[in-house]
Short mmCIF file of C-alpha atoms and ligand atoms in Angstrom, two decimals:
data_model
loop_
_atom_site.label_atom_id
_atom_site.label_comp_id
_atom_site.label_asym_id
_atom_site.label_seq_id
_atom_site.Cartn_x
_atom_site.Cartn_y
_atom_site.Cartn_z
CA MET A 27 -132.08 -101.95 0.22
CA TYR A 28 -130.50 -100.35 3.27
CA THR A 29 -129.97 -96.65 2.67
CA ILE A 30 -129.08 -93.64 4.80
CA THR A 31 -130.74 -90.34 4.00
CA GLY A 32 -128.31 -87.44 3.90
CA LYS A 33 -128.94 -83.74 3.27
CA THR A 34 -128.73 -84.18 -0.49
CA GLY A 35 -130.32 -87.60 -0.97
CA ASP A 36 -130.06 -91.30 -0.18
CA TRP A 37 -126.80 -93.20 0.19
CA GLU A 38 -125.89 -96.88 0.06
CA VAL A 39 -123.23 -98.51 2.18
CA VAL A 40 -120.60 -100.97 0.89
CA ILE A 41 -118.93 -103.18 3.45
CA GLY A 42 -115.91 -105.48 3.22
CA LEU A 43 -114.96 -107.69 6.14
CA GLU A 44 -111.62 -109.19 7.05
CA THR A 45 -112.40 -111.79 9.70
CA HIS A 46 -109.67 -113.38 11.83
CA ILE A 47 -110.45 -116.79 13.22
CA GLU A 48 -108.19 -118.47 15.74
CA VAL A 49 -107.65 -121.99 14.43
CA LEU A 50 -108.18 -124.92 16.80
CA SER A 51 -105.12 -127.14 16.93
CA LYS A 52 -102.93 -128.68 19.62
CA SER A 53 -99.83 -126.70 18.71
CA LYS A 54 -98.93 -123.42 17.07
CA LEU A 55 -98.71 -122.72 13.36
CA PHE A 56 -94.92 -123.10 13.08
CA ASP A 57 -93.73 -124.80 16.25
CA GLY A 58 -94.67 -127.57 18.65
CA ALA A 59 -95.56 -125.36 21.62
CA SER A 60 -99.09 -125.71 22.93
CA ALA A 61 -101.67 -123.46 21.32
CA ASP A 62 -103.72 -123.39 24.51
CA TYR A 63 -103.53 -119.75 25.47
CA LYS A 64 -107.00 -119.21 26.99
CA PRO A 65 -107.47 -116.48 29.63
CA ASN A 66 -107.34 -118.98 32.53
CA VAL A 67 -103.93 -120.33 31.44
CA PRO A 68 -101.10 -118.61 33.39
CA PRO A 69 -99.18 -116.13 31.20
CA ASN A 70 -95.99 -117.23 29.44
CA THR A 71 -96.46 -120.95 30.08
CA GLN A 72 -97.21 -121.87 26.43
CA VAL A 73 -94.24 -120.17 24.81
CA GLY A 74 -92.80 -121.35 21.49
CA PHE A 75 -89.24 -120.97 20.19
CA ILE A 76 -90.42 -119.62 16.85
CA GLY A 77 -92.86 -117.05 18.17
CA THR A 78 -90.28 -115.70 20.59
CA ALA A 79 -87.61 -115.68 17.87
CA MET A 80 -85.07 -117.90 19.59
CA PRO A 81 -81.88 -117.74 17.52
CA GLY A 82 -81.41 -120.48 14.98
CA MET A 83 -84.89 -121.99 15.28
CA LEU A 84 -86.55 -123.09 12.05
CA PRO A 85 -90.31 -123.00 11.52
CA THR A 86 -92.19 -126.20 10.61
CA LEU A 87 -95.67 -125.80 9.19
CA ASN A 88 -98.36 -127.51 11.29
CA ARG A 89 -100.28 -129.88 9.02
CA GLU A 90 -103.40 -129.84 11.19
CA CYS A 91 -103.69 -126.06 10.79
CA VAL A 92 -103.50 -126.49 7.02
CA ASN A 93 -106.19 -129.17 7.18
CA GLN A 94 -108.37 -126.82 9.20
CA ALA A 95 -107.96 -124.12 6.55
CA ILE A 96 -108.88 -126.62 3.82
CA ARG A 97 -111.91 -127.74 5.86
CA PHE A 98 -113.11 -124.16 6.09
CA GLY A 99 -112.41 -123.60 2.40
CA LEU A 100 -114.51 -126.59 1.37
CA ALA A 101 -117.33 -125.38 3.61
CA ILE A 102 -117.45 -122.05 1.77
CA ASN A 103 -117.30 -123.70 -1.65
CA ALA A 104 -113.84 -122.29 -2.27
CA ASP A 105 -111.01 -123.17 -4.59
CA ILE A 106 -108.16 -124.71 -2.61
CA SER A 107 -104.78 -123.66 -3.96
CA ARG A 108 -102.57 -126.65 -4.73
CA ARG A 109 -99.56 -124.41 -4.15
CA SER A 110 -99.21 -121.37 -1.93
CA ILE A 111 -96.39 -119.64 -0.10
CA PHE A 112 -95.64 -117.93 3.19
CA ALA A 113 -94.02 -114.51 3.46
CA ARG A 114 -92.72 -112.20 6.16
CA LYS A 115 -94.74 -109.07 6.87
CA GLN A 116 -92.50 -106.63 8.75
CA TYR A 117 -93.65 -105.06 12.01
CA PHE A 118 -91.89 -103.67 15.02
CA TYR A 119 -94.01 -104.36 18.09
CA PRO A 120 -93.22 -105.79 21.52
CA ASP A 121 -95.81 -108.52 20.94
CA LEU A 122 -93.95 -109.80 17.87
CA PRO A 123 -90.29 -110.51 18.71
CA GLN A 124 -89.58 -112.01 15.27
CA GLY A 125 -89.91 -108.50 13.86
CA TYR A 126 -92.25 -109.91 11.24
CA GLN A 127 -95.45 -111.92 11.02
CA ILE A 128 -95.40 -115.03 8.83
CA THR A 129 -98.47 -114.80 6.61
CA GLN A 130 -99.62 -115.47 3.06
CA PRO A 131 -99.10 -112.36 0.96
CA ALA A 132 -102.04 -110.64 -0.75
CA ASN A 133 -100.48 -110.75 -4.22
CA GLU A 134 -99.99 -114.54 -4.18
CA PRO A 135 -102.55 -117.36 -4.09
CA PRO A 136 -103.60 -118.08 -0.49
CA VAL A 137 -104.39 -121.59 0.75
CA VAL A 138 -108.12 -120.87 0.31
CA GLY A 139 -109.11 -118.95 -2.82
CA ARG A 140 -112.45 -117.66 -4.12
CA GLY A 141 -115.55 -118.98 -2.40
CA TYR A 142 -118.91 -117.80 -1.11
CA LEU A 143 -121.55 -118.33 1.49
CA GLU A 144 -125.21 -117.48 1.67
CA ILE A 145 -126.83 -115.23 4.21
CA MET A 146 -130.38 -113.97 4.48
CA GLY A 147 -130.40 -110.60 2.72
CA ASP A 148 -132.31 -107.62 4.08
CA ASP A 149 -135.14 -108.45 1.67
CA GLY A 150 -135.68 -111.83 3.39
CA HIS A 151 -134.17 -113.79 0.48
CA PRO A 152 -130.89 -115.69 0.48
CA LYS A 153 -128.00 -113.53 -0.67
CA LYS A 154 -124.65 -114.76 -1.86
CA ILE A 155 -121.64 -113.10 -0.25
CA ARG A 156 -118.46 -113.74 -2.16
CA ILE A 157 -115.19 -114.40 -0.39
CA GLU A 158 -111.94 -113.45 -2.01
CA ARG A 159 -109.53 -115.51 0.05
CA ALA A 160 -108.75 -117.10 3.39
CA HIS A 161 -105.14 -117.42 4.42
CA LEU A 162 -103.10 -118.72 7.32
CA GLU A 163 -100.90 -116.51 9.47
CA GLN A 164 -99.38 -116.23 12.93
CA ASP A 165 -101.19 -114.46 15.72
CA ALA A 166 -99.21 -112.00 17.85
CA ALA A 167 -98.67 -112.13 21.62
CA ALA A 168 -100.84 -110.04 23.95
CA ASN A 169 -99.63 -106.78 25.50
CA LYS A 170 -100.96 -106.13 29.00
CA HIS A 171 -100.99 -102.50 29.99
CA ASP A 172 -103.42 -102.57 32.89
CA ALA A 173 -101.76 -105.11 35.24
CA HIS A 174 -99.37 -102.63 36.89
CA PRO A 175 -99.41 -98.84 37.37
CA THR A 176 -96.06 -98.17 35.68
CA LYS A 177 -95.20 -101.37 33.81
CA SER A 178 -96.46 -103.13 30.70
CA PHE A 179 -96.25 -106.89 30.24
CA VAL A 180 -96.26 -109.24 27.28
CA ASP A 181 -97.93 -112.67 27.44
CA PHE A 182 -96.52 -114.93 24.72
CA ASN A 183 -99.03 -117.76 25.07
CA ARG A 184 -100.95 -116.58 22.00
CA CYS A 185 -97.87 -115.71 19.97
CA GLY A 186 -97.66 -117.96 16.91
CA VAL A 187 -101.12 -119.51 17.25
CA ALA A 188 -102.64 -120.02 13.78
CA LEU A 189 -105.11 -117.47 12.47
CA LEU A 190 -107.31 -117.87 9.42
CA GLU A 191 -108.02 -114.50 7.84
CA ILE A 192 -111.15 -114.52 5.69
CA VAL A 193 -111.62 -111.61 3.29
CA THR A 194 -114.88 -110.76 1.50
CA PHE A 195 -114.73 -109.99 -2.20
CA LEU A 196 -116.02 -107.11 -4.20
CA ASP A 197 -115.31 -107.05 -7.86
CA THR A 198 -114.46 -103.56 -9.06
CA LYS A 199 -114.22 -104.92 -12.62
CA ASP A 200 -117.79 -106.25 -12.50
CA PRO A 201 -119.80 -103.42 -10.92
CA GLU A 202 -123.17 -105.05 -11.73
CA ASN A 203 -122.42 -107.92 -9.36
CA ARG A 204 -123.75 -107.09 -5.92
CA GLU A 205 -122.80 -110.22 -4.01
CA TYR A 206 -121.35 -108.37 -1.06
CA ILE A 207 -122.50 -106.88 2.24
CA THR A 208 -124.54 -103.69 2.03
CA SER A 209 -125.97 -103.11 5.52
CA PRO A 210 -125.04 -103.42 9.19
CA ASP A 211 -127.57 -106.27 9.60
CA GLU A 212 -126.09 -108.17 6.66
CA ALA A 213 -122.64 -107.71 8.19
CA GLU A 214 -123.90 -109.27 11.39
CA ARG A 215 -125.58 -112.16 9.54
CA TYR A 216 -122.43 -112.80 7.51
CA LEU A 217 -120.29 -112.92 10.66
CA ARG A 218 -122.78 -115.21 12.40
CA GLN A 219 -122.72 -117.48 9.38
CA ILE A 220 -118.92 -117.55 9.44
CA ARG A 221 -119.05 -118.34 13.13
CA GLU A 222 -121.52 -121.17 12.54
CA ILE A 223 -119.43 -122.70 9.77
CA VAL A 224 -116.26 -122.42 11.86
CA ARG A 225 -117.95 -124.09 14.81
CA ALA A 226 -119.77 -126.74 12.78
CA THR A 227 -116.55 -127.79 11.05
CA GLY A 228 -114.50 -127.66 14.26
CA VAL A 229 -112.07 -125.17 12.72
CA GLY A 230 -112.33 -122.87 15.74
CA LEU A 231 -114.39 -121.83 18.74
CA ALA A 232 -114.98 -118.34 17.36
CA ASN A 233 -116.05 -116.68 20.59
CA MET A 234 -115.83 -112.98 19.86
CA GLU A 235 -115.73 -111.99 23.50
CA GLU A 236 -112.62 -114.16 23.93
CA GLY A 237 -110.94 -112.71 20.86
CA GLN A 238 -111.09 -115.99 18.91
CA MET A 239 -112.94 -114.11 16.20
CA ARG A 240 -112.09 -110.51 15.30
CA ALA A 241 -113.08 -108.40 12.34
CA ASP A 242 -111.65 -105.45 10.43
CA VAL A 243 -114.55 -103.58 8.89
CA ASN A 244 -114.09 -101.67 5.61
CA VAL A 245 -116.83 -99.13 4.90
CA SER A 246 -117.54 -96.85 1.96
CA VAL A 247 -120.69 -95.04 0.83
CA ARG A 248 -122.13 -94.10 -2.56
CA ARG A 249 -125.29 -92.52 -3.97
CA ALA A 250 -128.24 -94.93 -3.92
CA GLY A 251 -128.30 -96.88 -7.20
CA SER A 252 -124.69 -96.07 -8.13
CA ASN A 253 -122.35 -98.83 -9.28
CA GLU A 254 -119.16 -96.92 -8.50
CA PHE A 255 -117.04 -97.73 -5.48
CA ASN A 256 -115.84 -94.81 -3.42
CA GLU A 257 -112.86 -94.55 -1.11
CA ARG A 258 -113.22 -96.60 2.08
CA CYS A 259 -112.03 -96.52 5.64
CA GLU A 260 -111.16 -99.53 7.76
CA ILE A 261 -112.22 -99.96 11.38
CA LYS A 262 -109.77 -102.34 13.02
CA ASN A 263 -110.12 -105.18 15.47
CA MET A 264 -113.82 -105.31 16.27
CA VAL A 265 -114.98 -108.00 18.69
CA SER A 266 -118.71 -107.46 19.16
CA PHE A 267 -121.64 -107.76 16.72
CA LYS A 268 -123.34 -104.82 18.36
CA PHE A 269 -120.30 -102.53 18.12
CA ILE A 270 -119.69 -103.57 14.52
CA LYS A 271 -123.20 -102.44 13.58
CA THR A 272 -122.88 -99.18 15.50
CA ALA A 273 -119.46 -98.53 13.98
CA ILE A 274 -120.64 -99.13 10.40
CA GLU A 275 -123.57 -96.79 10.80
CA PHE A 276 -121.53 -94.05 12.43
CA GLU A 277 -118.71 -94.37 9.91
CA ALA A 278 -121.15 -94.30 6.96
CA ARG A 279 -122.77 -91.12 8.28
CA ARG A 280 -119.36 -89.54 8.83
CA GLN A 281 -118.40 -90.25 5.22
CA ILE A 282 -121.75 -89.02 3.89
CA GLU A 283 -121.24 -85.73 5.69
CA ILE A 284 -117.76 -85.37 4.18
CA LEU A 285 -118.97 -86.13 0.65
CA GLU A 286 -122.04 -83.90 0.96
CA SER A 287 -119.85 -80.99 2.01
CA GLY A 288 -117.94 -81.41 -1.26
CA LYS A 289 -114.81 -82.90 0.30
CA ALA A 290 -113.28 -86.32 -0.37
CA VAL A 291 -113.05 -89.29 1.96
CA GLU A 292 -109.43 -90.13 2.68
CA ARG A 293 -108.44 -93.79 2.99
CA SER A 294 -107.84 -94.19 6.72
CA THR A 295 -107.60 -96.70 9.48
CA MET A 296 -110.29 -95.89 12.01
CA HIS A 297 -110.55 -96.47 15.70
CA PHE A 298 -113.93 -97.28 17.24
CA ASN A 299 -114.67 -95.60 20.57
CA GLN A 300 -116.82 -97.93 22.64
CA ASN A 301 -117.84 -95.23 25.08
CA ASP A 302 -119.73 -93.05 22.63
CA GLY A 303 -120.14 -95.30 19.57
CA THR A 304 -118.09 -93.04 17.30
CA THR A 305 -115.19 -93.69 14.94
CA SER A 306 -112.11 -91.51 14.65
CA VAL A 307 -109.06 -91.52 12.39
CA ALA A 308 -106.19 -93.58 13.84
CA ARG A 309 -103.86 -93.14 10.90
CA SER A 310 -104.35 -91.83 7.39
CA LYS A 311 -103.06 -93.00 4.04
CA GLU A 312 -100.01 -90.71 4.06
CA ASP A 313 -98.29 -92.69 6.77
CA ALA A 314 -99.61 -96.05 5.56
CA LEU A 315 -97.20 -98.78 6.59
CA ASP A 316 -94.90 -100.46 4.11
CA TYR A 317 -94.78 -104.06 5.26
CA ARG A 318 -92.01 -105.08 2.84
CA TYR A 319 -93.36 -108.57 2.30
CA PHE A 320 -90.83 -111.12 1.17
CA PRO A 321 -91.04 -114.90 0.87
CA ASP A 322 -89.93 -116.64 4.07
CA PRO A 323 -86.65 -118.35 3.12
CA ASP A 324 -87.10 -120.89 5.93
CA LEU A 325 -90.37 -122.28 4.57
CA LEU A 326 -91.01 -124.39 1.51
CA PRO A 327 -94.10 -123.70 -0.60
CA LEU A 328 -97.23 -125.35 0.76
CA ILE A 329 -98.33 -128.13 -1.61
CA ILE A 330 -101.77 -129.66 -1.20
CA THR A 331 -102.81 -132.83 -2.99
CA ASP A 332 -106.23 -133.81 -4.35
CA GLU A 333 -106.24 -136.85 -2.05
CA GLN A 334 -105.71 -134.64 1.00
CA ILE A 335 -108.65 -132.48 -0.06
CA GLU A 336 -110.93 -135.46 -0.71
CA GLU A 337 -110.07 -137.00 2.68
CA ILE A 338 -111.04 -133.76 4.39
CA ARG A 339 -114.22 -133.37 2.34
CA LYS A 340 -115.44 -136.68 3.80
CA THR A 341 -115.26 -135.27 7.32
CA LEU A 342 -117.50 -132.24 6.67
CA PRO A 343 -120.75 -132.10 8.65
CA GLU A 344 -124.05 -130.82 7.25
CA LEU A 345 -123.64 -127.08 6.75
CA PRO A 346 -126.25 -124.34 7.21
CA ALA A 347 -126.95 -124.01 3.48
CA ALA A 348 -127.71 -127.72 3.13
CA ARG A 349 -129.91 -127.63 6.23
CA ARG A 350 -131.79 -124.68 4.82
CA ALA A 351 -132.43 -126.55 1.58
CA ARG A 352 -133.63 -129.58 3.52
CA TYR A 353 -136.06 -127.52 5.61
CA MET A 354 -137.52 -125.97 2.48
CA GLY A 355 -137.57 -129.16 0.41
CA ASP A 356 -138.64 -131.77 2.96
CA TRP A 357 -140.62 -129.69 5.40
CA GLY A 358 -142.07 -126.98 3.18
CA LEU A 359 -140.68 -124.01 5.10
CA SER A 360 -140.37 -120.62 3.44
CA GLU A 361 -136.94 -119.23 2.59
CA TYR A 362 -137.29 -116.75 5.41
CA ASP A 363 -138.21 -119.33 8.04
CA ALA A 364 -135.50 -121.72 6.88
CA SER A 365 -132.91 -118.93 7.09
CA ARG A 366 -133.91 -117.96 10.59
CA LEU A 367 -133.83 -121.56 11.78
CA THR A 368 -130.34 -122.20 10.43
CA GLU A 369 -128.74 -119.15 12.01
CA SER A 370 -127.02 -121.40 14.51
CA VAL A 371 -126.45 -125.08 15.13
CA GLU A 372 -128.23 -124.75 18.50
CA ILE A 373 -131.33 -123.27 16.89
CA SER A 374 -131.44 -125.96 14.19
CA LYS A 375 -130.92 -128.68 16.78
CA TRP A 376 -133.74 -127.37 18.94
CA PHE A 377 -136.03 -127.05 15.92
CA GLU A 378 -135.33 -130.59 14.75
CA GLU A 379 -135.86 -131.99 18.22
CA ALA A 380 -139.28 -130.35 18.36
CA VAL A 381 -140.25 -131.53 14.87
CA ALA A 382 -138.96 -135.01 15.78
CA GLY A 383 -139.35 -136.35 12.27
CA LYS A 384 -143.00 -135.26 11.93
CA PRO A 385 -143.11 -132.95 8.88
CA ALA A 386 -146.67 -131.85 9.70
CA ARG A 387 -145.33 -130.13 12.79
CA ALA A 388 -142.56 -128.22 11.08
CA LYS A 389 -144.46 -125.13 9.98
CA GLY A 390 -146.17 -124.69 13.36
CA VAL A 391 -142.96 -125.20 15.32
CA ALA A 392 -141.16 -122.76 13.01
CA ASN A 393 -143.83 -120.08 13.50
CA TRP A 394 -143.78 -120.36 17.26
CA MET A 395 -140.02 -120.32 17.42
CA ILE A 396 -139.61 -117.30 15.19
CA THR A 397 -142.44 -115.17 16.56
CA GLU A 398 -142.42 -116.19 20.23
CA LEU A 399 -139.22 -117.95 21.29
CA PHE A 400 -136.85 -115.59 19.46
CA ALA A 401 -138.63 -112.71 21.21
CA HIS A 402 -137.96 -114.33 24.60
CA PRO A 403 -134.37 -115.60 24.40
CA GLU A 404 -134.24 -115.94 28.18
CA PHE A 405 -137.06 -118.52 28.16
CA GLU A 406 -135.72 -122.06 28.10
CA MET A 407 -138.62 -124.02 26.69
CA LYS A 408 -138.27 -127.74 26.06
CA PRO A 409 -138.61 -128.80 22.41
CA ASP A 410 -141.11 -131.50 23.49
CA ASP A 411 -143.33 -128.88 25.09
CA LEU A 412 -143.56 -126.75 21.98
CA ALA A 413 -144.21 -129.90 19.93
CA GLU A 414 -147.10 -130.76 22.25
CA LEU A 415 -148.55 -127.27 21.99
CA VAL A 416 -148.38 -127.34 18.19
CA ASP A 417 -149.98 -130.82 18.11
CA MET A 418 -152.80 -129.67 20.40
CA ILE A 419 -153.63 -126.84 17.99
CA ALA A 420 -153.45 -129.14 14.98
CA SER A 421 -155.80 -131.69 16.54
CA GLY A 422 -158.34 -129.03 17.54
CA GLU A 423 -157.80 -129.59 21.26
CA ILE A 424 -157.02 -125.91 21.67
CA ASN A 425 -157.13 -122.90 19.40
CA GLY A 426 -154.40 -120.35 18.75
CA LYS A 427 -155.68 -117.98 21.40
CA ILE A 428 -155.63 -120.66 24.11
CA ALA A 429 -152.20 -121.81 22.94
CA LYS A 430 -150.98 -118.26 23.44
CA ASP A 431 -152.46 -118.23 26.97
CA ILE A 432 -150.73 -121.52 27.80
CA PHE A 433 -147.48 -120.23 26.36
CA THR A 434 -147.76 -117.05 28.42
CA LYS A 435 -148.28 -119.09 31.56
CA MET A 436 -145.16 -121.14 30.80
CA LEU A 437 -143.26 -117.94 30.13
CA GLU A 438 -144.37 -116.67 33.53
CA GLY A 439 -142.92 -119.77 35.13
CA VAL A 440 -145.99 -121.97 35.55
CA SER A 441 -144.64 -125.50 35.57
CA GLY A 442 -146.03 -128.48 33.69
CA THR A 443 -146.49 -129.52 30.10
CA PRO A 444 -148.87 -127.56 27.85
CA ARG A 445 -151.49 -130.31 28.17
CA GLY A 446 -151.06 -130.40 31.95
CA ILE A 447 -151.47 -126.62 32.15
CA ALA A 448 -154.52 -126.72 29.87
CA GLU A 449 -156.16 -129.36 32.05
CA LYS A 450 -155.34 -127.63 35.31
CA HIS A 451 -156.72 -124.28 34.14
CA GLY A 452 -159.65 -125.60 32.09
CA LEU A 453 -158.09 -124.21 28.92
CA ARG A 454 -159.78 -126.47 26.42
CA GLN A 455 -161.20 -125.49 23.12
CA VAL A 456 -164.98 -125.65 22.97
CA ASN A 457 -165.76 -127.94 20.06
CA ASP A 458 -169.26 -128.74 21.30
CA THR A 459 -171.61 -127.54 18.55
CA ALA A 460 -174.57 -126.97 20.89
CA ALA A 461 -172.54 -124.69 23.17
CA ILE A 462 -171.23 -122.71 20.22
CA GLU A 463 -174.71 -122.46 18.70
CA SER A 464 -176.06 -121.00 21.88
CA ALA A 465 -173.24 -118.43 21.98
CA VAL A 466 -173.97 -117.54 18.35
CA ASP A 467 -177.68 -117.08 19.17
CA THR A 468 -176.83 -114.75 22.03
CA VAL A 469 -174.55 -112.66 19.77
CA ILE A 470 -177.13 -112.47 16.96
CA ALA A 471 -179.87 -111.41 19.40
CA ALA A 472 -177.68 -108.67 20.89
CA ASN A 473 -176.57 -107.16 17.56
CA SER A 474 -179.64 -106.81 15.38
CA PRO A 475 -178.48 -103.67 13.50
CA GLN A 476 -175.28 -105.49 12.38
CA VAL A 477 -177.33 -108.56 11.46
CA ALA A 478 -179.49 -106.42 9.21
CA GLU A 479 -176.43 -104.85 7.59
CA TYR A 480 -174.87 -108.27 7.04
CA LYS A 481 -178.05 -109.55 5.44
CA SER A 482 -178.18 -106.54 3.13
CA GLY A 483 -174.79 -107.58 1.74
CA LYS A 484 -172.12 -106.29 4.10
CA VAL A 485 -170.51 -109.74 4.48
CA GLY A 486 -167.30 -108.18 5.76
CA LEU A 487 -169.08 -108.02 9.11
CA LEU A 488 -168.54 -111.77 9.58
CA GLY A 489 -165.29 -111.05 11.34
CA PHE A 490 -167.10 -108.83 13.80
CA PHE A 491 -169.51 -111.68 14.66
CA VAL A 492 -166.71 -114.23 14.96
CA GLY A 493 -164.94 -111.88 17.37
CA ALA A 494 -168.10 -111.40 19.43
CA VAL A 495 -168.72 -115.17 19.69
CA MET A 496 -165.11 -115.80 20.67
CA LYS A 497 -165.48 -113.17 23.36
CA GLN A 498 -168.72 -114.76 24.51
CA THR A 499 -166.91 -118.11 24.93
CA GLY A 500 -163.88 -116.65 26.66
CA GLY A 501 -161.77 -117.17 23.52
CA ARG A 502 -162.22 -120.91 23.75
CA ALA A 503 -164.53 -121.75 20.85
CA ASN A 504 -163.21 -123.61 17.84
CA PRO A 505 -162.96 -120.76 15.31
CA ALA A 506 -163.72 -123.00 12.33
CA THR A 507 -166.95 -124.20 13.92
CA VAL A 508 -167.89 -120.64 14.90
CA ASN A 509 -167.45 -119.52 11.30
CA GLU A 510 -169.54 -122.35 9.97
CA ILE A 511 -172.44 -121.91 12.40
CA LEU A 512 -172.46 -118.13 11.98
CA LYS A 513 -172.66 -118.43 8.20
CA THR A 514 -175.60 -120.83 8.45
CA LYS A 515 -177.50 -118.78 11.03
CA LEU A 516 -176.94 -115.43 9.33
CA GLY A 517 -178.15 -116.93 6.08
P1 ADP B 602 -106.19 -104.07 2.25
O1 ADP B 602 -105.05 -104.65 1.52
O2 ADP B 602 -106.08 -102.61 2.48
O3 ADP B 602 -106.59 -104.82 3.48
P2 ADP B 602 -108.06 -105.34 0.46
O4 ADP B 602 -108.07 -105.02 -0.99
O5 ADP B 602 -107.52 -106.63 0.91
O6 ADP B 602 -107.39 -104.14 1.22
O7 ADP B 602 -109.55 -105.20 0.97
C1 ADP B 602 -109.91 -105.38 2.26
C2 ADP B 602 -111.41 -105.47 2.31
O8 ADP B 602 -112.00 -104.22 1.95
C3 ADP B 602 -112.01 -106.50 1.36
O9 ADP B 602 -113.04 -107.19 2.04
C4 ADP B 602 -112.55 -105.67 0.24
O10 ADP B 602 -113.66 -106.29 -0.37
C5 ADP B 602 -112.99 -104.42 0.98
N1 ADP B 602 -113.09 -103.23 0.13
C6 ADP B 602 -112.31 -102.90 -0.92
N2 ADP B 602 -112.75 -101.73 -1.47
C7 ADP B 602 -113.83 -101.33 -0.76
C8 ADP B 602 -114.73 -100.22 -0.84
N3 ADP B 602 -114.61 -99.28 -1.76
N4 ADP B 602 -115.74 -100.15 0.07
C9 ADP B 602 -115.88 -101.09 1.01
N5 ADP B 602 -115.08 -102.15 1.14
C10 ADP B 602 -114.05 -102.28 0.27
MG1 MG B 603 -106.53 -105.17 5.59
#
């Protein structure tokens, strides 16, 4: 359990995430204008009549965006509402000429209802994170304040592009249920999992650095072990995993300090300062906005049929949870290993290429990936090469120590396959019994006091002898053979 130690004891953190995903579709949510607004597209060339509030224009809901939402909903095991509505949420901003955002109101069923996904919890076991809803809404345009010394600009390319807002659930009526995020690391794993699902299903690109995935982070703290929920603050518009983790930790400590000094946390919207990693109050509850939601009179309710849902279900790819189950069931991986190897489609793909349908390899490949490759993300090893290395260990051609030496050489840029490198540098395991016996004899002769101790019952010294023989053979002896011969010779 992740806790923060304050002056008066330990505190837990409760986190709720509202994740905005830009939906991939040809056109915008309510009009036919192109939804291609990427940074390289010239500003104001993908402008829609609806988003720019041209008089008399009527919105038409984009079916593909709805299908994308359903696709995501099915991937998170969610209930799909057969009927939902769109409402106007009032704002006055230059990037929203309509004067309102068309969205699905919080007090009505959204297109995607309750669902969940599984992340690896901090204890190394899968943890369910419940999702309350995912709804469709319009994105706003982009204000540009840094293009001119005295002028601000608005680029409407993004205005009206579909967003899917995904909100995590925490059930205040069922305080025993802890299926929500309780640490900065879990927040990151949840967001990565969302990103993977969005990418795997083709619902979006979800590049945070391009703003296609943004998160509002709600944080509250409570005494370790407590089931109460305290007042929370919300950090808006976060677009980096690293900053999200920093922000959560800083915000939690800020709240702990307030509570420990006997004051109360006030519900506030927080701003994260990238320069120093702190959060500060942007606006407090007193001036909370009243959005005056009301149903959009220009839009009919959204009706979804069972057939539509079943058609979409057929198009779903294998999702991380299913892959994880397959790795554990078919290939005997631990929960932890399976979770690590399904963190992204790229990782899974690489892993499966290395295993290449040979279950006996899976555990070895998994170990090397998790302990070595993840520690050297800059190293672009070929799956075939790791497979060869793992096979060489399994067949007794090399031992673990030599494998590590070969791996280090590859890491340092030595070219060639593991077997090629082993041959070139004479890195073969010594399996020759006679050679090992002679090394054992040398070690026994040089360590008579330890031999006497061993013989008088201190069998724990075996490891010492194994180490000495390995050293004697330059780390190349077959450890199993060394063990065997030592045991015989030491009696
Ligand atoms: P709002 O309408 O202010 O956006 P919601 O009720 O939709 O609020 O909640 C937004 C997010 O905040 C959800 O993910 C929810 O689970 C989370 N949340 C609610 N209460 C708390 C709390 N006490 N601590 C942390 N997160 C919370
Ligand atoms: Mg909110």
